[in-house]
mmCIF file of C-alpha atoms and ligand atoms in Angstrom:
data_model
loop_
_atom_site.group_PDB
_atom_site.id
_atom_site.type_symbol
_atom_site.label_atom_id
_atom_site.label_comp_id
_atom_site.label_asym_id
_atom_site.label_seq_id
_atom_site.Cartn_x
_atom_site.Cartn_y
_atom_site.Cartn_z
ATOM 1 C CA MET D 1 -0.152 -0.052 -0.066
ATOM 2 C CA ASN D 2 1.342 3.405 -0.976
ATOM 3 C CA PHE D 3 0.629 6.896 0.430
ATOM 4 C CA ILE D 4 1.848 10.483 -0.323
ATOM 5 C CA ASP D 5 2.680 12.981 2.283
ATOM 6 C CA SER D 6 1.422 16.138 0.565
ATOM 7 C CA HIS D 7 2.831 18.654 3.038
ATOM 8 C CA ALA D 8 6.061 18.391 5.191
ATOM 9 C CA HIS D 9 8.782 21.066 5.903
ATOM 10 C CA LEU D 10 11.636 18.834 5.536
ATOM 11 C CA ASP D 11 13.925 21.756 5.245
ATOM 12 C CA LEU D 12 13.687 22.846 8.922
ATOM 13 C CA PRO D 13 16.276 22.514 11.360
ATOM 14 C CA GLU D 14 14.184 19.686 13.317
ATOM 15 C CA PHE D 15 15.429 17.303 10.345
ATOM 16 C CA LYS D 16 18.964 18.640 10.072
ATOM 17 C CA LYS D 17 20.764 15.536 11.586
ATOM 18 C CA ASP D 18 18.737 12.736 10.215
ATOM 19 C CA ILE D 19 16.866 13.944 6.885
ATOM 20 C CA TYR D 20 18.377 10.875 5.216
ATOM 21 C CA ASP D 21 16.864 8.129 7.690
ATOM 22 C CA VAL D 22 13.643 10.043 7.724
ATOM 23 C CA ILE D 23 13.132 9.962 3.924
ATOM 24 C CA CYS D 24 14.417 6.503 3.655
ATOM 25 C CA ARG D 25 12.291 5.018 6.351
ATOM 26 C CA ALA D 26 9.126 6.738 4.795
ATOM 27 C CA LYS D 27 10.089 5.270 1.541
ATOM 28 C CA GLU D 28 10.729 1.885 2.695
ATOM 29 C CA SER D 29 6.970 1.955 4.789
ATOM 30 C CA GLY D 30 5.286 2.934 1.341
ATOM 31 C CA ILE D 31 5.448 6.847 1.586
ATOM 32 C CA GLU D 32 5.802 6.960 -2.112
ATOM 33 C CA ASN D 33 6.456 10.792 -2.195
ATOM 34 C CA ILE D 34 6.816 13.622 -0.172
ATOM 35 C CA ILE D 35 6.013 17.295 -1.180
ATOM 36 C CA THR D 36 8.274 19.461 0.798
ATOM 37 C CA ILE D 37 7.124 23.049 1.388
ATOM 38 C CA GLY D 38 9.063 26.327 1.496
ATOM 39 C CA ILE D 39 7.834 29.221 3.632
ATOM 40 C CA GLY D 40 10.657 31.746 2.753
ATOM 41 C CA VAL D 41 13.471 32.154 0.260
ATOM 42 C CA GLN D 42 16.189 30.583 2.136
ATOM 43 C CA GLU D 43 13.685 27.698 3.152
ATOM 44 C CA CYS D 44 12.608 27.563 -0.613
ATOM 45 C CA LYS D 45 16.252 27.093 -1.662
ATOM 46 C CA THR D 46 16.651 24.072 0.656
ATOM 47 C CA ALA D 47 13.400 22.683 -0.143
ATOM 48 C CA MET D 48 14.481 22.692 -3.992
ATOM 49 C CA ARG D 49 18.118 21.097 -3.011
ATOM 50 C CA ILE D 50 16.219 18.298 -0.947
ATOM 51 C CA ALA D 51 13.920 17.617 -3.994
ATOM 52 C CA GLU D 52 16.880 17.426 -6.313
ATOM 53 C CA ASN D 53 18.744 14.896 -4.028
ATOM 54 C CA TYR D 54 15.859 12.468 -3.178
ATOM 55 C CA PRO D 55 13.829 11.142 -6.070
ATOM 56 C CA SER D 56 11.020 10.544 -3.944
ATOM 57 C CA VAL D 57 10.635 14.248 -2.830
ATOM 58 C CA TYR D 58 9.201 17.174 -4.771
ATOM 59 C CA ALA D 59 9.145 20.707 -3.627
ATOM 60 C CA ALA D 60 6.759 23.616 -3.578
ATOM 61 C CA ILE D 61 8.188 27.201 -3.323
ATOM 62 C CA GLY D 62 6.216 30.255 -1.757
ATOM 63 C CA ILE D 63 6.069 32.776 0.845
ATOM 64 C CA HIS D 64 4.284 32.072 4.038
ATOM 65 C CA PRO D 65 1.925 34.582 5.502
ATOM 66 C CA HIS D 66 4.232 34.750 8.603
ATOM 67 C CA ASN D 67 6.842 35.919 6.166
ATOM 68 C CA ALA D 68 4.670 38.197 4.000
ATOM 69 C CA LYS D 69 6.287 41.500 5.012
ATOM 70 C CA SER D 70 9.340 40.110 3.435
ATOM 71 C CA LEU D 71 7.823 39.715 -0.075
ATOM 72 C CA ASP D 72 9.391 42.384 -2.489
ATOM 73 C CA LEU D 73 9.899 42.469 -6.114
ATOM 74 C CA LYS D 74 13.203 40.633 -5.409
ATOM 75 C CA THR D 75 11.421 37.742 -3.743
ATOM 76 C CA LEU D 76 8.945 37.629 -6.586
ATOM 77 C CA ASP D 77 11.697 37.252 -9.080
ATOM 78 C CA PHE D 78 13.378 34.417 -7.119
ATOM 79 C CA LEU D 79 9.872 32.570 -7.336
ATOM 80 C CA GLU D 80 9.374 33.205 -10.940
ATOM 81 C CA ASN D 81 12.922 32.207 -11.769
ATOM 82 C CA ASN D 82 12.661 28.947 -9.923
ATOM 83 C CA VAL D 83 9.145 28.127 -10.625
ATOM 84 C CA LYS D 84 10.281 26.022 -13.829
ATOM 85 C CA THR D 85 13.071 24.293 -11.812
ATOM 86 C CA LYS D 86 12.632 20.512 -12.284
ATOM 87 C CA LYS D 87 10.743 18.917 -9.349
ATOM 88 C CA VAL D 88 9.008 22.217 -8.189
ATOM 89 C CA VAL D 89 5.339 21.266 -8.519
ATOM 90 C CA ALA D 90 3.494 23.976 -6.942
ATOM 91 C CA LEU D 91 3.623 27.486 -5.393
ATOM 92 C CA GLY D 92 3.191 27.864 -1.746
ATOM 93 C CA GLU D 93 2.553 28.084 0.944
ATOM 94 C CA MET D 94 0.745 31.055 0.810
ATOM 95 C CA GLY D 95 -2.462 32.695 2.379
ATOM 96 C CA LEU D 96 -3.569 34.299 5.341
ATOM 97 C CA ASP D 97 -2.807 33.885 9.108
ATOM 98 C CA PHE D 98 -4.845 36.028 11.155
ATOM 99 C CA PHE D 99 -4.330 34.020 14.308
ATOM 100 C CA ARG D 100 -0.487 34.985 14.769
ATOM 101 C CA ASN D 101 -0.054 37.936 12.693
ATOM 102 C CA HIS D 102 3.481 37.745 12.173
ATOM 103 C CA SER D 103 2.894 39.990 9.403
ATOM 104 C CA SER D 104 0.183 42.827 8.995
ATOM 105 C CA LYS D 105 -3.032 41.730 7.272
ATOM 106 C CA GLU D 106 -2.258 44.482 4.503
ATOM 107 C CA ASP D 107 1.068 42.662 3.821
ATOM 108 C CA GLN D 108 -0.606 39.208 4.132
ATOM 109 C CA ILE D 109 -3.268 40.186 1.642
ATOM 110 C CA ARG D 110 -0.586 41.860 -0.902
ATOM 111 C CA ALA D 111 1.560 38.621 -0.688
ATOM 112 C CA PHE D 112 -1.269 36.434 -1.200
ATOM 113 C CA ARG D 113 -2.569 38.251 -4.196
ATOM 114 C CA ALA D 114 0.791 38.487 -5.799
ATOM 115 C CA GLN D 115 1.523 34.918 -5.438
ATOM 116 C CA LEU D 116 -1.865 33.938 -6.921
ATOM 117 C CA ASP D 117 -1.140 36.137 -9.773
ATOM 118 C CA LEU D 118 2.261 34.580 -10.415
ATOM 119 C CA ALA D 119 0.764 30.976 -10.122
ATOM 120 C CA LYS D 120 -1.772 31.993 -12.860
ATOM 121 C CA SER D 121 0.829 33.316 -15.211
ATOM 122 C CA VAL D 122 2.926 30.047 -14.913
ATOM 123 C CA LYS D 123 -0.129 27.656 -14.347
ATOM 124 C CA LEU D 124 0.907 26.036 -11.298
ATOM 125 C CA PRO D 125 -1.535 24.824 -8.614
ATOM 126 C CA VAL D 126 -1.180 26.732 -5.404
ATOM 127 C CA ILE D 127 -1.109 25.559 -1.677
ATOM 128 C CA ILE D 128 -2.943 27.688 0.761
ATOM 129 C CA HIS D 129 -2.446 28.258 4.482
ATOM 130 C CA ASP D 130 -5.806 29.581 5.943
ATOM 131 C CA ARG D 131 -5.950 30.098 9.777
ATOM 132 C CA ASP D 132 -8.523 32.347 11.290
ATOM 133 C CA ALA D 133 -9.061 33.771 7.925
ATOM 134 C CA HIS D 134 -11.679 31.575 6.286
ATOM 135 C CA ASP D 135 -13.821 34.424 4.781
ATOM 136 C CA GLU D 136 -11.061 36.583 3.639
ATOM 137 C CA THR D 137 -9.138 33.387 2.057
ATOM 138 C CA LEU D 138 -12.387 32.373 0.123
ATOM 139 C CA SER D 139 -13.224 35.952 -1.212
ATOM 140 C CA ILE D 140 -9.583 36.413 -2.109
ATOM 141 C CA LEU D 141 -9.430 33.293 -4.047
ATOM 142 C CA LYS D 142 -12.801 33.904 -5.895
ATOM 143 C CA GLU D 143 -11.770 37.362 -6.676
ATOM 144 C CA GLU D 144 -8.300 35.991 -8.026
ATOM 145 C CA LYS D 145 -10.280 33.276 -9.973
ATOM 146 C CA ALA D 146 -7.826 30.654 -8.292
ATOM 147 C CA GLY D 147 -9.988 28.265 -9.575
ATOM 148 C CA LEU D 148 -8.475 28.329 -13.015
ATOM 149 C CA ILE D 149 -5.190 26.806 -11.488
ATOM 150 C CA GLY D 150 -6.437 25.044 -8.557
ATOM 151 C CA GLY D 151 -4.553 23.627 -5.398
ATOM 152 C CA VAL D 152 -5.244 22.478 -1.982
ATOM 153 C CA ILE D 153 -6.203 24.069 1.375
ATOM 154 C CA HIS D 154 -3.558 22.491 3.593
ATOM 155 C CA CYS D 155 -4.250 21.762 7.181
ATOM 156 C CA PHE D 156 -7.884 22.615 6.582
ATOM 157 C CA SER D 157 -9.583 24.064 9.811
ATOM 158 C CA GLY D 158 -12.843 25.248 8.428
ATOM 159 C CA ASP D 159 -16.361 23.700 8.635
ATOM 160 C CA ALA D 160 -17.897 21.247 6.002
ATOM 161 C CA GLU D 161 -19.686 24.144 4.313
ATOM 162 C CA MET D 162 -16.647 26.007 3.771
ATOM 163 C CA ALA D 163 -15.084 22.692 2.683
ATOM 164 C CA PHE D 164 -17.598 22.326 -0.154
ATOM 165 C CA LYS D 165 -17.272 25.920 -1.101
ATOM 166 C CA CYS D 166 -13.461 25.385 -1.864
ATOM 167 C CA ILE D 167 -14.187 22.154 -3.500
ATOM 168 C CA ASP D 168 -16.916 23.820 -5.927
ATOM 169 C CA MET D 169 -13.954 26.232 -6.813
ATOM 170 C CA GLY D 170 -11.743 23.519 -7.844
ATOM 171 C CA PHE D 171 -9.721 23.062 -4.718
ATOM 172 C CA TYR D 172 -8.807 19.688 -2.778
ATOM 173 C CA ILE D 173 -8.958 19.696 1.114
ATOM 174 C CA SER D 174 -5.919 18.367 2.899
ATOM 175 C CA ILE D 175 -6.367 16.639 6.304
ATOM 176 C CA PRO D 176 -3.464 16.690 8.837
ATOM 177 C CA GLY D 177 -2.549 14.515 11.853
ATOM 178 C CA THR D 178 -4.983 16.622 14.317
ATOM 179 C CA VAL D 179 -7.920 14.461 12.799
ATOM 180 C CA THR D 180 -6.671 11.787 15.031
ATOM 181 C CA PHE D 181 -7.140 13.995 18.386
ATOM 182 C CA LYS D 182 -10.655 13.218 20.018
ATOM 183 C CA ASN D 183 -11.491 16.876 20.105
ATOM 184 C CA SER D 184 -11.035 17.575 16.703
ATOM 185 C CA LYS D 185 -14.824 17.437 16.106
ATOM 186 C CA GLU D 186 -15.122 19.757 13.173
ATOM 187 C CA GLN D 187 -12.304 18.126 11.230
ATOM 188 C CA ILE D 188 -13.535 14.782 11.789
ATOM 189 C CA GLU D 189 -17.072 16.017 10.489
ATOM 190 C CA VAL D 190 -15.364 17.677 7.503
ATOM 191 C CA ALA D 191 -13.525 14.310 6.678
ATOM 192 C CA ARG D 192 -16.737 12.393 6.932
ATOM 193 C CA LYS D 193 -18.791 14.678 4.696
ATOM 194 C CA ILE D 194 -16.435 15.421 1.840
ATOM 195 C CA PRO D 195 -15.771 12.931 -0.751
ATOM 196 C CA ILE D 196 -12.565 10.900 -0.734
ATOM 197 C CA GLU D 197 -11.914 11.904 -4.366
ATOM 198 C CA LYS D 198 -11.293 15.486 -3.061
ATOM 199 C CA ILE D 199 -9.110 14.789 -0.099
ATOM 200 C CA LEU D 200 -5.164 14.983 0.306
ATOM 201 C CA ILE D 201 -3.379 13.643 3.368
ATOM 202 C CA GLU D 202 -0.535 15.364 5.092
ATOM 203 C CA THR D 203 1.745 15.558 7.818
ATOM 204 C CA ASP D 204 2.770 19.158 8.065
ATOM 205 C CA SER D 205 6.243 17.647 9.627
ATOM 206 C CA PRO D 206 7.908 18.473 11.996
ATOM 207 C CA PHE D 207 4.495 19.885 13.323
ATOM 208 C CA LEU D 208 1.106 18.216 14.434
ATOM 209 C CA SER D 209 2.196 14.659 15.186
ATOM 210 C CA PRO D 210 -1.031 12.467 15.150
ATOM 211 C CA VAL D 211 -1.857 10.068 17.919
ATOM 212 C CA PRO D 212 0.095 7.919 18.966
ATOM 213 C CA TYR D 213 3.012 10.545 18.717
ATOM 214 C CA ARG D 214 1.115 13.561 19.788
ATOM 215 C CA GLY D 215 3.741 16.063 21.085
ATOM 216 C CA LYS D 216 6.712 14.365 19.532
ATOM 217 C CA ARG D 217 8.330 15.671 16.168
ATOM 218 C CA ASN D 218 6.263 14.794 13.442
ATOM 219 C CA GLU D 219 7.796 12.903 10.214
ATOM 220 C CA PRO D 220 6.126 11.826 6.775
ATOM 221 C CA LEU D 221 5.994 8.316 7.842
ATOM 222 C CA TYR D 222 3.102 9.153 10.113
ATOM 223 C CA VAL D 223 1.131 10.074 7.392
ATOM 224 C CA LYS D 224 -0.310 6.526 7.566
ATOM 225 C CA TYR D 225 -2.075 7.475 10.807
ATOM 226 C CA VAL D 226 -3.966 10.144 9.083
ATOM 227 C CA ALA D 227 -4.985 7.807 6.378
ATOM 228 C CA GLU D 228 -6.047 5.081 8.941
ATOM 229 C CA GLU D 229 -8.326 7.598 10.909
ATOM 230 C CA ILE D 230 -9.812 8.671 7.810
ATOM 231 C CA ALA D 231 -10.768 5.297 6.666
ATOM 232 C CA LYS D 232 -12.188 4.805 10.206
ATOM 233 C CA ILE D 233 -14.347 7.865 9.908
ATOM 234 C CA LYS D 234 -15.624 7.218 6.375
ATOM 235 C CA ASN D 235 -15.995 3.547 7.307
ATOM 236 C CA ILE D 236 -14.102 2.459 4.091
ATOM 237 C CA GLN D 237 -11.038 0.528 3.588
ATOM 238 C CA LEU D 238 -7.693 1.684 4.191
ATOM 239 C CA GLU D 239 -6.723 0.465 0.693
ATOM 240 C CA ASP D 240 -9.192 2.925 -0.947
ATOM 241 C CA VAL D 241 -7.815 5.869 1.122
ATOM 242 C CA ALA D 242 -4.144 5.094 0.076
ATOM 243 C CA ARG D 243 -5.263 4.647 -3.508
ATOM 244 C CA THR D 244 -7.485 7.513 -4.067
ATOM 245 C CA THR D 245 -5.329 10.046 -1.809
ATOM 246 C CA VAL D 246 -2.400 9.001 -3.993
ATOM 247 C CA ALA D 247 -4.060 9.141 -7.095
ATOM 248 C CA ASN D 248 -5.589 12.764 -5.930
ATOM 249 C CA THR D 249 -2.072 14.213 -5.171
ATOM 250 C CA LYS D 250 -0.487 12.866 -8.476
ATOM 251 C CA LYS D 251 -3.291 14.345 -10.519
ATOM 252 C CA LEU D 252 -3.284 17.989 -8.628
ATOM 253 C CA PHE D 253 0.673 18.300 -8.728
ATOM 254 C CA SER D 254 0.985 16.332 -12.039
ATOM 255 C CA LEU D 255 3.454 13.764 -10.582
ATOM 256 C CA THR D 256 4.895 11.269 -12.918
HETATM 257 NI NI1 NI J 301 2.949 23.972 6.181
#
């Protein structure tokens, strides 16, 4: 049985010591591919290097809403010049985070729109971060006609109604390890209601470890626990979750 971890941050210091082991043990346990996601220029460079070095890893490059204030013309040039690099499969992560507000709302919105523009011009899918900014994220995706390129709402934290709005716009919904927490009622309901054909699975490593590793460093191998939980919630076979989410991810990111 194979799986894909659609969202990990392998470039972060938490993996510095044992990235080779982390990627190998994932691969050996059926994690066919990992998409590693950049959040700033330096991180994107590392993500691209990791993707070059490991056949099973692909990269996405973008500026995280936390770093939105750093997005200037030079940064946009960097993204534009690297987006056609072999193994870069998407732009992101980008979006809005009104929970932490590490960058001002204005900067976040500006950086989000600029990156959506770029994605449309190069025709690549986008990886969206939305925390405590559901309405604003939806309206910007709509106004910018992001459905033309499509993408995924990563670590989805909205309700089922919002999930269906995103799906109608042409987006996938990515479910992280928090779905294994008993108190994640809304996320469990979303996983139950939306069709498996619209679901991706992710770890967001090194963050958000699923049960039974809650509180420890997360790694791509643990995406299996997300798949198992979704199978349980939807009352379907784990094989079906594996096969369908792999197909969904390959289709979205045009993986070969
Ligand atoms: Ni992330």
